[in-house]
Amino acid sequence: MTAEADRLDQPDRPTPPGGPARPRPARTPQRLLRSERLRWTALALGGYAAVRLTGLAAVVVWGHRLDPGQSALHRLATLWDAQWYQHIVVHGYTDQLDVGGYANGIPYSTLAFFPLYPWLISAVHAVLPLGVAGSALAVAWAGSLAAAWGIFEFGSRLYSRRTGLLLVLLWGSLPGAVVESMAYSEPLFTAFAAWALLALLLRRWLTAGLLSTLACLTRPTGIAVAAAVGVAALLAVVSAVRRRDATGWVRPVAAVAVAPLGFVGYLAWVGHRRGRWDAYFEVQRAWDSHFDFGRSTLASYSRLLFSAQPVWLTEAVTAIVLIGYVVLFAVGVLQRQPPWLLTYGAVLLLVALGDAAYFNSRVRFLLPAFSLLLPAALGLARLRSRAATMLVVVSAAACSAVYGGYLTWVYPDAP
C-alpha cells in the first residue's frame, strides 16, 4: 500500500461553517480514494460471487449427471443440518426427530442448534414468498456476501486491499466452501465474526461486543469471537492504565460484558427448559459432539495411517486441511499477528481438533477461520507475477467447485 492509498481510508473532514459552496481542490484526492475503495469492494464481492457461482455450476452439473430428478438448489437448501434449522422454523424446538431415536442414551433434539439463523429464516419467510427452504437459502447466501465483504474490509485494513481481495477469494475457494452456498449457519456466523473483528481492529468496542453477541447466538463457536473481544479489551485496559487514562477502560470492559451474552443466554435458556444447568452439553452428546481433548482426532489419523479400511476422499482432504490450518496458525504467530486475532483462530482450531464430532465435519467447523488464511493471502499478494497469482486462485476455485459437487451428491454423510 502506498501512503496515498492509506490516506484514502481516512474519514472525510466536514467543511467548516461559512466555507465555500464548492468543494475545495484539496478534497478531490479523498473523493478519488473513496471511489477507489468502492471499486476494490466491488471487485472483491464480484470475484467472490464468480468463485461461488462456479461452485454452484459444478453442483448443478454433478446433480444433472447423478440425480436429474432433483433440483440442485433444493438439495443445497435441505441437505443434512439444513433440514433441522427448518424443522425449528416450522415446529419450534423439539425432541421429536426422525433420526433413529436415541444416541448415547440421549434423545436427539434440535436444541443443539443455536437460534439466530432460524429466527432470520422465519423473518424472511414471513415477508417473502420463498417457502421455508428458499428463505433458509436466501439468508445463508446473504450471509455469505456479508461475510465476504467483512473479510475483504478486514484484510484491507489490517494489511492492504490486494491482501483483502485475495483473502476473500481464498475463503470462497476452500475445500469445504460449498457450505457457503448451503442452508447452513456457517456463512451467517462468519459474517458476524468478520465484522466483529473489523470493529476490534478499528477499536469500535461496543459494535464489536454486539456483533459478538450475534455470533454467539448463531453458533456455539461464537465463543471464539467473545474470546477475541476479551483479549483485545484486556490489552486496551492495560494500555489505558499505563497512559493513566481514567476512562479508557470503560468501553473495552463494556464490550467484554456484552460479547458472550448470546452464548450464555442460550445455554441458560436450554438449562431452564431441561431443568439442569448442563442441559445443552447433554443435548450435544446425543449428536456425538463433546470436547475430548483431541482423542477422536488422533484416533482418526491413526486409522487413516495404519488401518487397511477404505478411505473416503473427504477423510484424506480433512486430514490435509487440518494440518494446513495448524501450519498457517504457526506462521501467523511468527508474523506477529495481533494477539486477539490469534486468539480467534486458536479457539476455532481448538474446537475443531478437540471435539469428538465425526472427523469430516472439522473442515466445516473451520470455515469461519478466515484469519488463518492471512499468511497465504499475504504470500500471494507479494507475488510479482499477476499471472501466477491468478493461476493459484483459479486452480483453487476449480478444485473447490469439483470437490463441492462431490460433497453434495456423492459423499453419503454431512460435510
mmCIF file of C-alpha atoms in Angstrom:
data_model
loop_
_atom_site.group_PDB
_atom_site.id
_atom_site.type_symbol
_atom_site.label_atom_id
_atom_site.label_comp_id
_atom_site.label_asym_id
_atom_site.label_seq_id
_atom_site.Cartn_x
_atom_site.Cartn_y
_atom_site.Cartn_z
ATOM 1 C CA MET A 1 0.000 0.000 0.000
ATOM 2 C CA THR A 2 1.236 3.483 -0.830
ATOM 3 C CA ALA A 3 0.983 6.408 1.540
ATOM 4 C CA GLU A 4 -1.554 7.979 -0.802
ATOM 5 C CA ALA A 5 -3.697 4.850 -0.760
ATOM 6 C CA ASP A 6 -3.554 4.754 3.023
ATOM 7 C CA ARG A 7 -4.817 8.336 3.136
ATOM 8 C CA LEU A 8 -7.851 7.252 1.158
ATOM 9 C CA ASP A 9 -9.017 5.222 4.104
ATOM 10 C CA GLN A 10 -9.155 8.317 6.326
ATOM 11 C CA PRO A 11 -12.635 9.746 7.006
ATOM 12 C CA ASP A 12 -13.622 12.955 5.280
ATOM 13 C CA ARG A 13 -13.359 16.133 7.315
ATOM 14 C CA PRO A 14 -16.520 18.252 7.318
ATOM 15 C CA THR A 15 -16.390 21.643 5.592
ATOM 16 C CA PRO A 16 -16.175 24.425 8.210
ATOM 17 C CA PRO A 17 -19.322 26.534 8.642
ATOM 18 C CA GLY A 18 -19.297 29.513 6.290
ATOM 19 C CA GLY A 19 -16.870 27.796 3.942
ATOM 20 C CA PRO A 20 -17.105 27.921 0.163
ATOM 21 C CA ALA A 21 -20.105 26.336 -1.517
ATOM 22 C CA ARG A 22 -17.907 24.406 -3.926
ATOM 23 C CA PRO A 23 -15.581 21.686 -2.687
ATOM 24 C CA ARG A 24 -12.007 22.721 -2.242
ATOM 25 C CA PRO A 25 -9.464 21.211 -4.629
ATOM 26 C CA ALA A 26 -7.783 19.524 -1.661
ATOM 27 C CA ARG A 27 -10.846 17.299 -1.239
ATOM 28 C CA THR A 28 -10.542 15.825 -4.710
ATOM 29 C CA PRO A 29 -7.959 13.164 -3.788
ATOM 30 C CA GLN A 30 -10.229 11.953 -0.982
ATOM 31 C CA ARG A 31 -13.076 11.612 -3.440
ATOM 32 C CA LEU A 32 -10.848 9.671 -5.767
ATOM 33 C CA LEU A 33 -9.796 7.449 -2.907
ATOM 34 C CA ARG A 34 -13.396 6.798 -1.902
ATOM 35 C CA SER A 35 -14.118 5.900 -5.487
ATOM 36 C CA GLU A 36 -11.122 3.578 -5.480
ATOM 37 C CA ARG A 37 -12.344 1.899 -2.314
ATOM 38 C CA LEU A 38 -15.724 1.305 -3.936
ATOM 39 C CA ARG A 39 -14.044 -0.219 -6.976
ATOM 40 C CA TRP A 40 -11.975 -2.549 -4.805
ATOM 41 C CA THR A 41 -15.035 -3.554 -2.800
ATOM 42 C CA ALA A 42 -16.976 -4.253 -5.982
ATOM 43 C CA LEU A 43 -14.030 -6.259 -7.304
ATOM 44 C CA ALA A 44 -13.854 -8.313 -4.119
ATOM 45 C CA LEU A 45 -17.581 -9.058 -3.996
ATOM 46 C CA GLY A 46 -17.717 -9.687 -7.735
ATOM 47 C CA GLY A 47 -14.730 -12.007 -7.565
ATOM 48 C CA TYR A 48 -16.235 -13.882 -4.621
ATOM 49 C CA ALA A 49 -19.572 -14.188 -6.434
ATOM 50 C CA ALA A 50 -17.800 -15.532 -9.515
ATOM 51 C CA VAL A 51 -15.990 -18.160 -7.442
ATOM 52 C CA ARG A 52 -19.174 -19.298 -5.727
ATOM 53 C CA LEU A 53 -21.178 -19.284 -8.964
ATOM 54 C CA THR A 54 -18.518 -21.572 -10.384
ATOM 55 C CA GLY A 55 -19.066 -23.828 -7.393
ATOM 56 C CA LEU A 56 -22.837 -23.733 -7.917
ATOM 57 C CA ALA A 57 -22.398 -24.582 -11.587
ATOM 58 C CA ALA A 58 -20.365 -27.626 -10.602
ATOM 59 C CA VAL A 59 -23.099 -28.712 -8.161
ATOM 60 C CA VAL A 60 -25.695 -28.372 -10.946
ATOM 61 C CA VAL A 61 -23.577 -30.427 -13.365
ATOM 62 C CA TRP A 62 -22.975 -33.163 -10.775
ATOM 63 C CA GLY A 63 -26.686 -33.247 -9.985
ATOM 64 C CA HIS A 64 -27.711 -33.389 -13.647
ATOM 65 C CA ARG A 65 -25.466 -36.412 -14.145
ATOM 66 C CA LEU A 66 -26.245 -38.286 -10.919
ATOM 67 C CA ASP A 67 -29.812 -37.300 -9.996
ATOM 68 C CA PRO A 68 -31.525 -35.330 -12.764
ATOM 69 C CA GLY A 69 -34.862 -35.594 -10.963
ATOM 70 C CA GLN A 70 -33.726 -33.415 -8.045
ATOM 71 C CA SER A 71 -33.053 -29.685 -8.173
ATOM 72 C CA ALA A 72 -29.551 -28.661 -7.133
ATOM 73 C CA LEU A 73 -30.936 -25.652 -5.263
ATOM 74 C CA HIS A 74 -33.393 -27.837 -3.370
ATOM 75 C CA ARG A 75 -30.568 -30.146 -2.347
ATOM 76 C CA LEU A 76 -28.427 -27.240 -1.153
ATOM 77 C CA ALA A 77 -31.403 -25.917 0.795
ATOM 78 C CA THR A 78 -32.351 -29.177 2.533
ATOM 79 C CA LEU A 79 -29.186 -31.262 2.876
ATOM 80 C CA TRP A 80 -28.288 -32.632 6.299
ATOM 81 C CA ASP A 81 -28.277 -29.995 9.081
ATOM 82 C CA ALA A 82 -30.229 -27.580 6.874
ATOM 83 C CA GLN A 83 -33.364 -29.620 7.486
ATOM 84 C CA TRP A 84 -33.046 -29.254 11.276
ATOM 85 C CA TYR A 85 -32.869 -25.465 11.098
ATOM 86 C CA GLN A 86 -36.031 -25.519 9.010
ATOM 87 C CA HIS A 87 -37.595 -28.017 11.430
ATOM 88 C CA ILE A 88 -37.121 -25.382 14.143
ATOM 89 C CA VAL A 89 -38.813 -22.751 11.966
ATOM 90 C CA VAL A 90 -41.853 -24.969 11.353
ATOM 91 C CA HIS A 91 -42.182 -26.878 14.642
ATOM 92 C CA GLY A 92 -40.113 -24.939 17.154
ATOM 93 C CA TYR A 93 -37.528 -26.659 19.337
ATOM 94 C CA THR A 94 -38.471 -30.289 19.883
ATOM 95 C CA ASP A 95 -37.107 -33.732 20.709
ATOM 96 C CA GLN A 96 -39.408 -35.419 18.194
ATOM 97 C CA LEU A 97 -36.888 -36.047 15.410
ATOM 98 C CA ASP A 98 -36.994 -38.908 12.972
ATOM 99 C CA VAL A 99 -33.287 -39.722 13.162
ATOM 100 C CA GLY A 100 -33.239 -43.117 14.798
ATOM 101 C CA GLY A 101 -34.440 -42.379 18.314
ATOM 102 C CA TYR A 102 -31.523 -42.159 20.726
ATOM 103 C CA ALA A 103 -27.741 -41.832 20.715
ATOM 104 C CA ASN A 104 -25.594 -42.434 23.765
ATOM 105 C CA GLY A 105 -28.827 -42.994 25.691
ATOM 106 C CA ILE A 106 -29.967 -39.411 24.986
ATOM 107 C CA PRO A 107 -32.819 -38.364 22.647
ATOM 108 C CA TYR A 108 -31.878 -36.279 19.637
ATOM 109 C CA SER A 109 -33.055 -32.688 19.933
ATOM 110 C CA THR A 110 -32.947 -29.554 17.798
ATOM 111 C CA LEU A 111 -31.887 -27.717 20.960
ATOM 112 C CA ALA A 112 -28.351 -28.440 19.728
ATOM 113 C CA PHE A 113 -28.800 -25.701 17.101
ATOM 114 C CA PHE A 114 -28.492 -22.070 18.118
ATOM 115 C CA PRO A 115 -31.494 -19.832 17.376
ATOM 116 C CA LEU A 116 -30.479 -16.754 15.363
ATOM 117 C CA TYR A 117 -30.354 -18.451 11.961
ATOM 118 C CA PRO A 118 -33.844 -19.991 12.372
ATOM 119 C CA TRP A 119 -35.154 -16.635 13.599
ATOM 120 C CA LEU A 120 -33.905 -14.922 10.453
ATOM 121 C CA ILE A 121 -35.347 -17.688 8.273
ATOM 122 C CA SER A 122 -38.716 -17.116 9.942
ATOM 123 C CA ALA A 123 -38.460 -13.364 9.358
ATOM 124 C CA VAL A 124 -37.646 -13.767 5.658
ATOM 125 C CA HIS A 125 -40.345 -16.414 5.242
ATOM 126 C CA ALA A 126 -42.882 -14.028 6.763
ATOM 127 C CA VAL A 127 -42.249 -11.273 4.212
ATOM 128 C CA LEU A 128 -41.118 -13.092 1.048
ATOM 129 C CA PRO A 129 -42.914 -15.847 -0.898
ATOM 130 C CA LEU A 130 -39.913 -18.168 -0.890
ATOM 131 C CA GLY A 131 -41.040 -21.043 1.299
ATOM 132 C CA VAL A 132 -39.053 -22.158 4.313
ATOM 133 C CA ALA A 133 -36.293 -23.864 2.293
ATOM 134 C CA GLY A 134 -35.938 -20.908 -0.061
ATOM 135 C CA SER A 135 -35.848 -18.476 2.856
ATOM 136 C CA ALA A 136 -33.124 -20.548 4.533
ATOM 137 C CA LEU A 137 -31.049 -20.447 1.381
ATOM 138 C CA ALA A 138 -31.632 -16.705 0.946
ATOM 139 C CA VAL A 139 -30.431 -15.953 4.484
ATOM 140 C CA ALA A 140 -27.364 -18.164 4.013
ATOM 141 C CA TRP A 141 -26.447 -16.544 0.694
ATOM 142 C CA ALA A 142 -26.918 -13.056 2.105
ATOM 143 C CA GLY A 143 -24.709 -14.109 5.000
ATOM 144 C CA SER A 144 -22.048 -15.316 2.572
ATOM 145 C CA LEU A 145 -21.941 -11.967 0.766
ATOM 146 C CA ALA A 146 -21.886 -10.062 4.059
ATOM 147 C CA ALA A 147 -19.060 -12.317 5.230
ATOM 148 C CA ALA A 148 -17.102 -11.774 2.017
ATOM 149 C CA TRP A 149 -17.482 -8.015 2.389
ATOM 150 C CA GLY A 150 -16.375 -8.108 6.022
ATOM 151 C CA ILE A 151 -13.403 -10.348 5.239
ATOM 152 C CA PHE A 152 -12.284 -8.006 2.467
ATOM 153 C CA GLU A 153 -12.584 -4.945 4.697
ATOM 154 C CA PHE A 154 -10.703 -6.695 7.492
ATOM 155 C CA GLY A 155 -7.837 -7.840 5.269
ATOM 156 C CA SER A 156 -7.674 -4.410 3.633
ATOM 157 C CA ARG A 157 -7.497 -2.531 6.923
ATOM 158 C CA LEU A 158 -5.012 -4.917 8.508
ATOM 159 C CA TYR A 159 -2.659 -5.186 5.504
ATOM 160 C CA SER A 160 -3.708 -3.965 2.049
ATOM 161 C CA ARG A 161 -6.593 -4.058 -0.388
ATOM 162 C CA ARG A 162 -4.800 -6.620 -2.519
ATOM 163 C CA THR A 163 -4.428 -8.847 0.516
ATOM 164 C CA GLY A 164 -8.095 -8.345 1.394
ATOM 165 C CA LEU A 165 -9.159 -9.286 -2.133
ATOM 166 C CA LEU A 166 -7.051 -12.427 -2.145
ATOM 167 C CA LEU A 167 -8.272 -13.340 1.334
ATOM 168 C CA VAL A 168 -11.872 -13.248 0.096
ATOM 169 C CA LEU A 169 -11.075 -15.316 -2.987
ATOM 170 C CA LEU A 170 -9.230 -17.899 -0.908
ATOM 171 C CA TRP A 171 -12.115 -18.114 1.546
ATOM 172 C CA GLY A 172 -14.510 -18.728 -1.335
ATOM 173 C CA SER A 173 -12.190 -21.419 -2.742
ATOM 174 C CA LEU A 174 -11.710 -23.549 0.368
ATOM 175 C CA PRO A 175 -12.272 -27.306 0.040
ATOM 176 C CA GLY A 176 -15.479 -27.027 2.067
ATOM 177 C CA ALA A 177 -16.615 -23.744 0.522
ATOM 178 C CA VAL A 178 -19.738 -25.389 -0.905
ATOM 179 C CA VAL A 179 -21.166 -24.959 2.620
ATOM 180 C CA GLU A 180 -21.088 -21.203 1.940
ATOM 181 C CA SER A 181 -23.813 -21.928 -0.631
ATOM 182 C CA MET A 182 -25.848 -24.303 1.571
ATOM 183 C CA ALA A 183 -28.616 -23.500 4.031
ATOM 184 C CA TYR A 184 -26.202 -23.789 6.948
ATOM 185 C CA SER A 185 -25.389 -21.322 9.720
ATOM 186 C CA GLU A 186 -21.648 -21.040 8.969
ATOM 187 C CA PRO A 187 -21.979 -18.216 6.376
ATOM 188 C CA LEU A 188 -24.057 -16.088 8.741
ATOM 189 C CA PHE A 189 -21.708 -16.770 11.632
ATOM 190 C CA THR A 190 -18.676 -15.849 9.518
ATOM 191 C CA ALA A 191 -20.322 -12.545 8.622
ATOM 192 C CA PHE A 192 -20.816 -11.590 12.274
ATOM 193 C CA ALA A 193 -17.293 -12.766 13.132
ATOM 194 C CA ALA A 194 -15.639 -10.836 10.287
ATOM 195 C CA TRP A 195 -17.370 -7.562 11.085
ATOM 196 C CA ALA A 196 -16.745 -8.044 14.814
ATOM 197 C CA LEU A 197 -13.019 -8.498 14.210
ATOM 198 C CA LEU A 198 -13.024 -5.441 11.956
ATOM 199 C CA ALA A 199 -14.689 -3.481 14.753
ATOM 200 C CA LEU A 200 -11.940 -4.623 17.115
ATOM 201 C CA LEU A 201 -9.313 -3.549 14.621
ATOM 202 C CA LEU A 202 -10.914 -0.094 14.477
ATOM 203 C CA ARG A 203 -11.411 -0.031 18.279
ATOM 204 C CA ARG A 204 -15.180 0.249 17.977
ATOM 205 C CA TRP A 205 -15.734 -1.602 21.211
ATOM 206 C CA LEU A 206 -19.489 -1.626 21.617
ATOM 207 C CA THR A 207 -20.008 -2.596 17.980
ATOM 208 C CA ALA A 208 -17.595 -5.489 18.444
ATOM 209 C CA GLY A 209 -19.388 -6.605 21.593
ATOM 210 C CA LEU A 210 -22.828 -6.527 19.960
ATOM 211 C CA LEU A 211 -21.622 -8.397 16.868
ATOM 212 C CA SER A 212 -20.009 -10.964 19.139
ATOM 213 C CA THR A 213 -23.362 -11.463 20.867
ATOM 214 C CA LEU A 214 -24.990 -12.101 17.479
ATOM 215 C CA ALA A 215 -22.225 -14.544 16.551
ATOM 216 C CA CYS A 216 -22.767 -16.351 19.862
ATOM 217 C CA LEU A 217 -26.484 -16.620 19.084
ATOM 218 C CA THR A 218 -25.673 -18.192 15.718
ATOM 219 C CA ARG A 219 -23.202 -20.960 16.610
ATOM 220 C CA PRO A 220 -21.549 -22.211 19.799
ATOM 221 C CA THR A 221 -18.166 -21.305 18.296
ATOM 222 C CA GLY A 222 -19.219 -17.694 18.763
ATOM 223 C CA ILE A 223 -17.260 -18.032 21.971
ATOM 224 C CA ALA A 224 -14.149 -17.631 19.762
ATOM 225 C CA VAL A 225 -15.308 -14.119 18.853
ATOM 226 C CA ALA A 226 -16.045 -13.351 22.502
ATOM 227 C CA ALA A 227 -12.555 -14.566 23.444
ATOM 228 C CA ALA A 228 -11.011 -12.266 20.838
ATOM 229 C CA VAL A 229 -13.001 -9.353 22.262
ATOM 230 C CA GLY A 230 -11.775 -10.272 25.751
ATOM 231 C CA VAL A 231 -8.099 -10.359 24.757
ATOM 232 C CA ALA A 232 -8.335 -7.103 22.798
ATOM 233 C CA ALA A 233 -10.110 -5.426 25.708
ATOM 234 C CA LEU A 234 -7.509 -6.648 28.188
ATOM 235 C CA LEU A 235 -4.739 -5.134 26.077
ATOM 236 C CA ALA A 236 -6.683 -1.882 25.795
ATOM 237 C CA VAL A 237 -7.249 -1.697 29.558
ATOM 238 C CA VAL A 238 -3.571 -2.318 30.259
ATOM 239 C CA SER A 239 -2.679 0.414 27.771
ATOM 240 C CA ALA A 240 -5.160 2.826 29.393
ATOM 241 C CA VAL A 241 -3.696 2.147 32.834
ATOM 242 C CA ARG A 242 -0.184 2.802 31.562
ATOM 243 C CA ARG A 243 -1.326 6.060 29.982
ATOM 244 C CA ARG A 244 -3.221 6.945 33.168
ATOM 245 C CA ASP A 245 -6.367 7.345 31.098
ATOM 246 C CA ALA A 246 -9.179 7.352 33.659
ATOM 247 C CA THR A 247 -11.926 6.482 31.149
ATOM 248 C CA GLY A 248 -10.052 4.469 28.512
ATOM 249 C CA TRP A 249 -11.110 1.188 30.089
ATOM 250 C CA VAL A 250 -14.887 1.776 30.096
ATOM 251 C CA ARG A 251 -15.823 0.821 26.542
ATOM 252 C CA PRO A 252 -13.484 -2.227 26.358
ATOM 253 C CA VAL A 253 -14.920 -3.569 29.619
ATOM 254 C CA ALA A 254 -18.464 -2.954 28.373
ATOM 255 C CA ALA A 255 -17.643 -4.879 25.199
ATOM 256 C CA VAL A 256 -16.371 -7.823 27.275
ATOM 257 C CA ALA A 257 -19.577 -7.827 29.307
ATOM 258 C CA VAL A 258 -21.756 -7.874 26.181
ATOM 259 C CA ALA A 259 -19.695 -10.190 23.944
ATOM 260 C CA PRO A 260 -20.666 -13.633 25.359
ATOM 261 C CA LEU A 261 -24.301 -12.846 26.206
ATOM 262 C CA GLY A 262 -25.693 -14.777 23.242
ATOM 263 C CA PHE A 263 -23.818 -17.926 24.223
ATOM 264 C CA VAL A 264 -24.536 -17.675 27.935
ATOM 265 C CA GLY A 265 -28.158 -16.687 27.358
ATOM 266 C CA TYR A 266 -28.942 -19.612 25.077
ATOM 267 C CA LEU A 267 -27.259 -22.153 27.349
ATOM 268 C CA ALA A 268 -29.201 -20.707 30.300
ATOM 269 C CA TRP A 269 -32.470 -20.980 28.369
ATOM 270 C CA VAL A 270 -31.819 -24.617 27.430
ATOM 271 C CA GLY A 271 -30.861 -25.345 31.033
ATOM 272 C CA HIS A 272 -34.083 -23.753 32.277
ATOM 273 C CA ARG A 273 -36.137 -25.713 29.757
ATOM 274 C CA ARG A 274 -34.496 -29.022 30.653
ATOM 275 C CA GLY A 275 -34.164 -28.376 34.361
ATOM 276 C CA ARG A 276 -30.389 -28.831 34.632
ATOM 277 C CA TRP A 277 -27.507 -26.403 34.173
ATOM 278 C CA ASP A 278 -25.563 -28.616 31.732
ATOM 279 C CA ALA A 279 -28.560 -29.499 29.563
ATOM 280 C CA TYR A 280 -27.064 -28.061 26.375
ATOM 281 C CA PHE A 281 -23.959 -30.226 26.684
ATOM 282 C CA GLU A 282 -26.159 -33.258 27.284
ATOM 283 C CA VAL A 283 -28.070 -32.471 24.096
ATOM 284 C CA GLN A 284 -24.798 -32.175 22.188
ATOM 285 C CA ARG A 285 -23.663 -35.597 23.380
ATOM 286 C CA ALA A 286 -26.640 -37.093 21.547
ATOM 287 C CA TRP A 287 -25.097 -35.749 18.349
ATOM 288 C CA ASP A 288 -21.667 -37.133 19.339
ATOM 289 C CA SER A 289 -20.385 -33.619 19.890
ATOM 290 C CA HIS A 290 -18.360 -33.060 23.051
ATOM 291 C CA PHE A 291 -14.838 -31.973 23.842
ATOM 292 C CA ASP A 292 -12.493 -34.936 24.281
ATOM 293 C CA PHE A 293 -9.156 -33.058 24.087
ATOM 294 C CA GLY A 294 -8.331 -34.420 20.636
ATOM 295 C CA ARG A 295 -8.590 -38.139 21.317
ATOM 296 C CA SER A 296 -11.081 -38.649 18.472
ATOM 297 C CA THR A 297 -8.925 -36.630 16.102
ATOM 298 C CA LEU A 298 -5.831 -38.671 16.929
ATOM 299 C CA ALA A 299 -7.819 -41.889 16.545
ATOM 300 C CA SER A 300 -8.975 -40.760 13.085
ATOM 301 C CA TYR A 301 -5.413 -40.008 11.989
ATOM 302 C CA SER A 302 -4.285 -43.367 13.347
ATOM 303 C CA ARG A 303 -6.985 -45.151 11.390
ATOM 304 C CA LEU A 304 -6.121 -43.277 8.205
ATOM 305 C CA LEU A 305 -2.409 -44.090 8.527
ATOM 306 C CA PHE A 306 -2.435 -47.628 9.848
ATOM 307 C CA SER A 307 -5.798 -49.217 9.099
ATOM 308 C CA ALA A 308 -6.493 -51.274 5.985
ATOM 309 C CA GLN A 309 -10.034 -49.913 5.767
ATOM 310 C CA PRO A 310 -11.002 -47.982 2.634
ATOM 311 C CA VAL A 311 -10.552 -44.208 2.926
ATOM 312 C CA TRP A 312 -13.064 -41.708 1.607
ATOM 313 C CA LEU A 313 -11.717 -38.721 -0.299
ATOM 314 C CA THR A 314 -13.281 -36.465 2.322
ATOM 315 C CA GLU A 315 -11.237 -38.113 5.078
ATOM 316 C CA ALA A 316 -7.976 -37.526 3.234
ATOM 317 C CA VAL A 317 -8.933 -33.922 2.455
ATOM 318 C CA THR A 318 -9.913 -33.288 6.079
ATOM 319 C CA ALA A 319 -6.616 -34.692 7.358
ATOM 320 C CA ILE A 320 -4.611 -32.469 4.997
ATOM 321 C CA VAL A 321 -6.701 -29.360 5.692
ATOM 322 C CA LEU A 322 -6.314 -29.704 9.457
ATOM 323 C CA ILE A 323 -2.546 -29.954 9.172
ATOM 324 C CA GLY A 324 -2.551 -26.992 6.797
ATOM 325 C CA TYR A 325 -4.503 -24.853 9.239
ATOM 326 C CA VAL A 326 -2.133 -25.706 12.080
ATOM 327 C CA VAL A 327 0.826 -24.687 9.903
ATOM 328 C CA LEU A 328 -0.900 -21.443 8.876
ATOM 329 C CA PHE A 329 -1.622 -20.630 12.516
ATOM 330 C CA ALA A 330 2.055 -21.154 13.376
ATOM 331 C CA VAL A 331 3.040 -18.832 10.520
ATOM 332 C CA GLY A 332 0.578 -16.244 11.816
ATOM 333 C CA VAL A 333 2.277 -16.400 15.216
ATOM 334 C CA LEU A 334 5.663 -15.873 13.579
ATOM 335 C CA GLN A 335 4.247 -12.935 11.644
ATOM 336 C CA ARG A 336 3.184 -11.402 14.967
ATOM 337 C CA GLN A 337 -0.454 -11.017 14.124
ATOM 338 C CA PRO A 338 -2.473 -9.176 16.803
ATOM 339 C CA PRO A 339 -2.967 -11.354 19.904
ATOM 340 C CA TRP A 340 -6.759 -11.048 19.749
ATOM 341 C CA LEU A 341 -6.733 -12.212 16.123
ATOM 342 C CA LEU A 342 -4.573 -15.196 17.011
ATOM 343 C CA THR A 343 -6.977 -15.929 19.861
ATOM 344 C CA TYR A 344 -9.912 -16.139 17.450
ATOM 345 C CA GLY A 345 -8.091 -18.612 15.205
ATOM 346 C CA ALA A 346 -6.732 -20.577 18.157
ATOM 347 C CA VAL A 347 -10.157 -21.132 19.721
ATOM 348 C CA LEU A 348 -11.636 -22.285 16.411
ATOM 349 C CA LEU A 349 -8.684 -24.637 15.923
ATOM 350 C CA LEU A 350 -9.033 -25.928 19.464
ATOM 351 C CA VAL A 351 -12.716 -26.710 18.919
ATOM 352 C CA ALA A 352 -12.104 -28.382 15.564
ATOM 353 C CA LEU A 353 -9.235 -30.535 16.828
ATOM 354 C CA GLY A 354 -10.624 -31.252 20.281
ATOM 355 C CA ASP A 355 -14.250 -32.022 19.517
ATOM 356 C CA ALA A 356 -15.418 -35.632 19.346
ATOM 357 C CA ALA A 357 -17.737 -34.943 16.407
ATOM 358 C CA TYR A 358 -17.160 -37.100 13.385
ATOM 359 C CA PHE A 359 -13.878 -36.381 11.653
ATOM 360 C CA ASN A 360 -15.018 -34.957 8.333
ATOM 361 C CA SER A 361 -17.057 -32.156 9.917
ATOM 362 C CA ARG A 362 -13.888 -30.365 11.037
ATOM 363 C CA VAL A 363 -13.361 -28.671 7.664
ATOM 364 C CA ARG A 364 -16.800 -27.108 8.061
ATOM 365 C CA PHE A 365 -16.063 -26.122 11.665
ATOM 366 C CA LEU A 366 -13.029 -24.191 10.406
ATOM 367 C CA LEU A 367 -14.843 -22.452 7.564
ATOM 368 C CA PRO A 368 -15.239 -19.268 9.664
ATOM 369 C CA ALA A 369 -11.496 -19.274 10.461
ATOM 370 C CA PHE A 370 -10.691 -16.900 7.598
ATOM 371 C CA SER A 371 -7.996 -15.271 9.737
ATOM 372 C CA LEU A 372 -5.907 -18.423 9.416
ATOM 373 C CA LEU A 373 -5.739 -17.790 5.655
ATOM 374 C CA LEU A 374 -3.951 -14.460 6.098
ATOM 375 C CA PRO A 375 -0.409 -15.877 5.641
ATOM 376 C CA ALA A 376 -1.485 -17.451 2.338
ATOM 377 C CA ALA A 377 -3.162 -14.229 1.183
ATOM 378 C CA LEU A 378 -0.075 -12.213 2.125
ATOM 379 C CA GLY A 379 2.168 -14.623 0.249
ATOM 380 C CA LEU A 380 0.045 -14.367 -2.890
ATOM 381 C CA ALA A 381 -0.112 -10.576 -2.577
ATOM 382 C CA ARG A 382 3.665 -10.421 -2.654
ATOM 383 C CA LEU A 383 3.977 -12.385 -5.890
ATOM 384 C CA ARG A 384 5.264 -10.155 -8.652
ATOM 385 C CA SER A 385 3.533 -12.136 -11.371
ATOM 386 C CA ARG A 386 -0.197 -11.487 -11.620
ATOM 387 C CA ALA A 387 -0.454 -14.480 -13.907
ATOM 388 C CA ALA A 388 0.954 -16.735 -11.190
ATOM 389 C CA THR A 389 -1.456 -15.273 -8.641
ATOM 390 C CA MET A 390 -4.413 -15.793 -10.965
ATOM 391 C CA LEU A 391 -3.294 -19.339 -11.694
ATOM 392 C CA VAL A 392 -3.293 -20.196 -7.984
ATOM 393 C CA VAL A 393 -6.689 -18.602 -7.359
ATOM 394 C CA VAL A 394 -8.352 -20.099 -10.443
ATOM 395 C CA SER A 395 -6.924 -23.545 -9.674
ATOM 396 C CA ALA A 396 -8.145 -23.355 -6.076
ATOM 397 C CA ALA A 397 -11.602 -22.241 -7.212
ATOM 398 C CA ALA A 398 -11.824 -25.042 -9.787
ATOM 399 C CA CYS A 399 -10.759 -27.714 -7.283
ATOM 400 C CA SER A 400 -13.200 -26.328 -4.714
ATOM 401 C CA ALA A 401 -16.029 -26.419 -7.256
ATOM 402 C CA VAL A 402 -15.410 -30.030 -8.251
ATOM 403 C CA TYR A 403 -14.991 -31.123 -4.641
ATOM 404 C CA GLY A 404 -18.146 -29.241 -3.663
ATOM 405 C CA GLY A 405 -20.123 -31.218 -6.222
ATOM 406 C CA TYR A 406 -18.669 -34.421 -4.790
ATOM 407 C CA LEU A 407 -19.661 -33.426 -1.242
ATOM 408 C CA THR A 408 -23.171 -32.519 -2.337
ATOM 409 C CA TRP A 409 -24.049 -35.532 -4.480
ATOM 410 C CA VAL A 410 -21.588 -38.392 -3.849
ATOM 411 C CA TYR A 411 -20.391 -38.356 -0.260
ATOM 412 C CA PRO A 412 -23.085 -40.076 1.848
ATOM 413 C CA ASP A 413 -22.633 -38.091 5.072
ATOM 414 C CA ALA A 414 -22.869 -34.433 6.057
ATOM 415 C CA PRO A 415 -19.953 -32.172 5.104
#
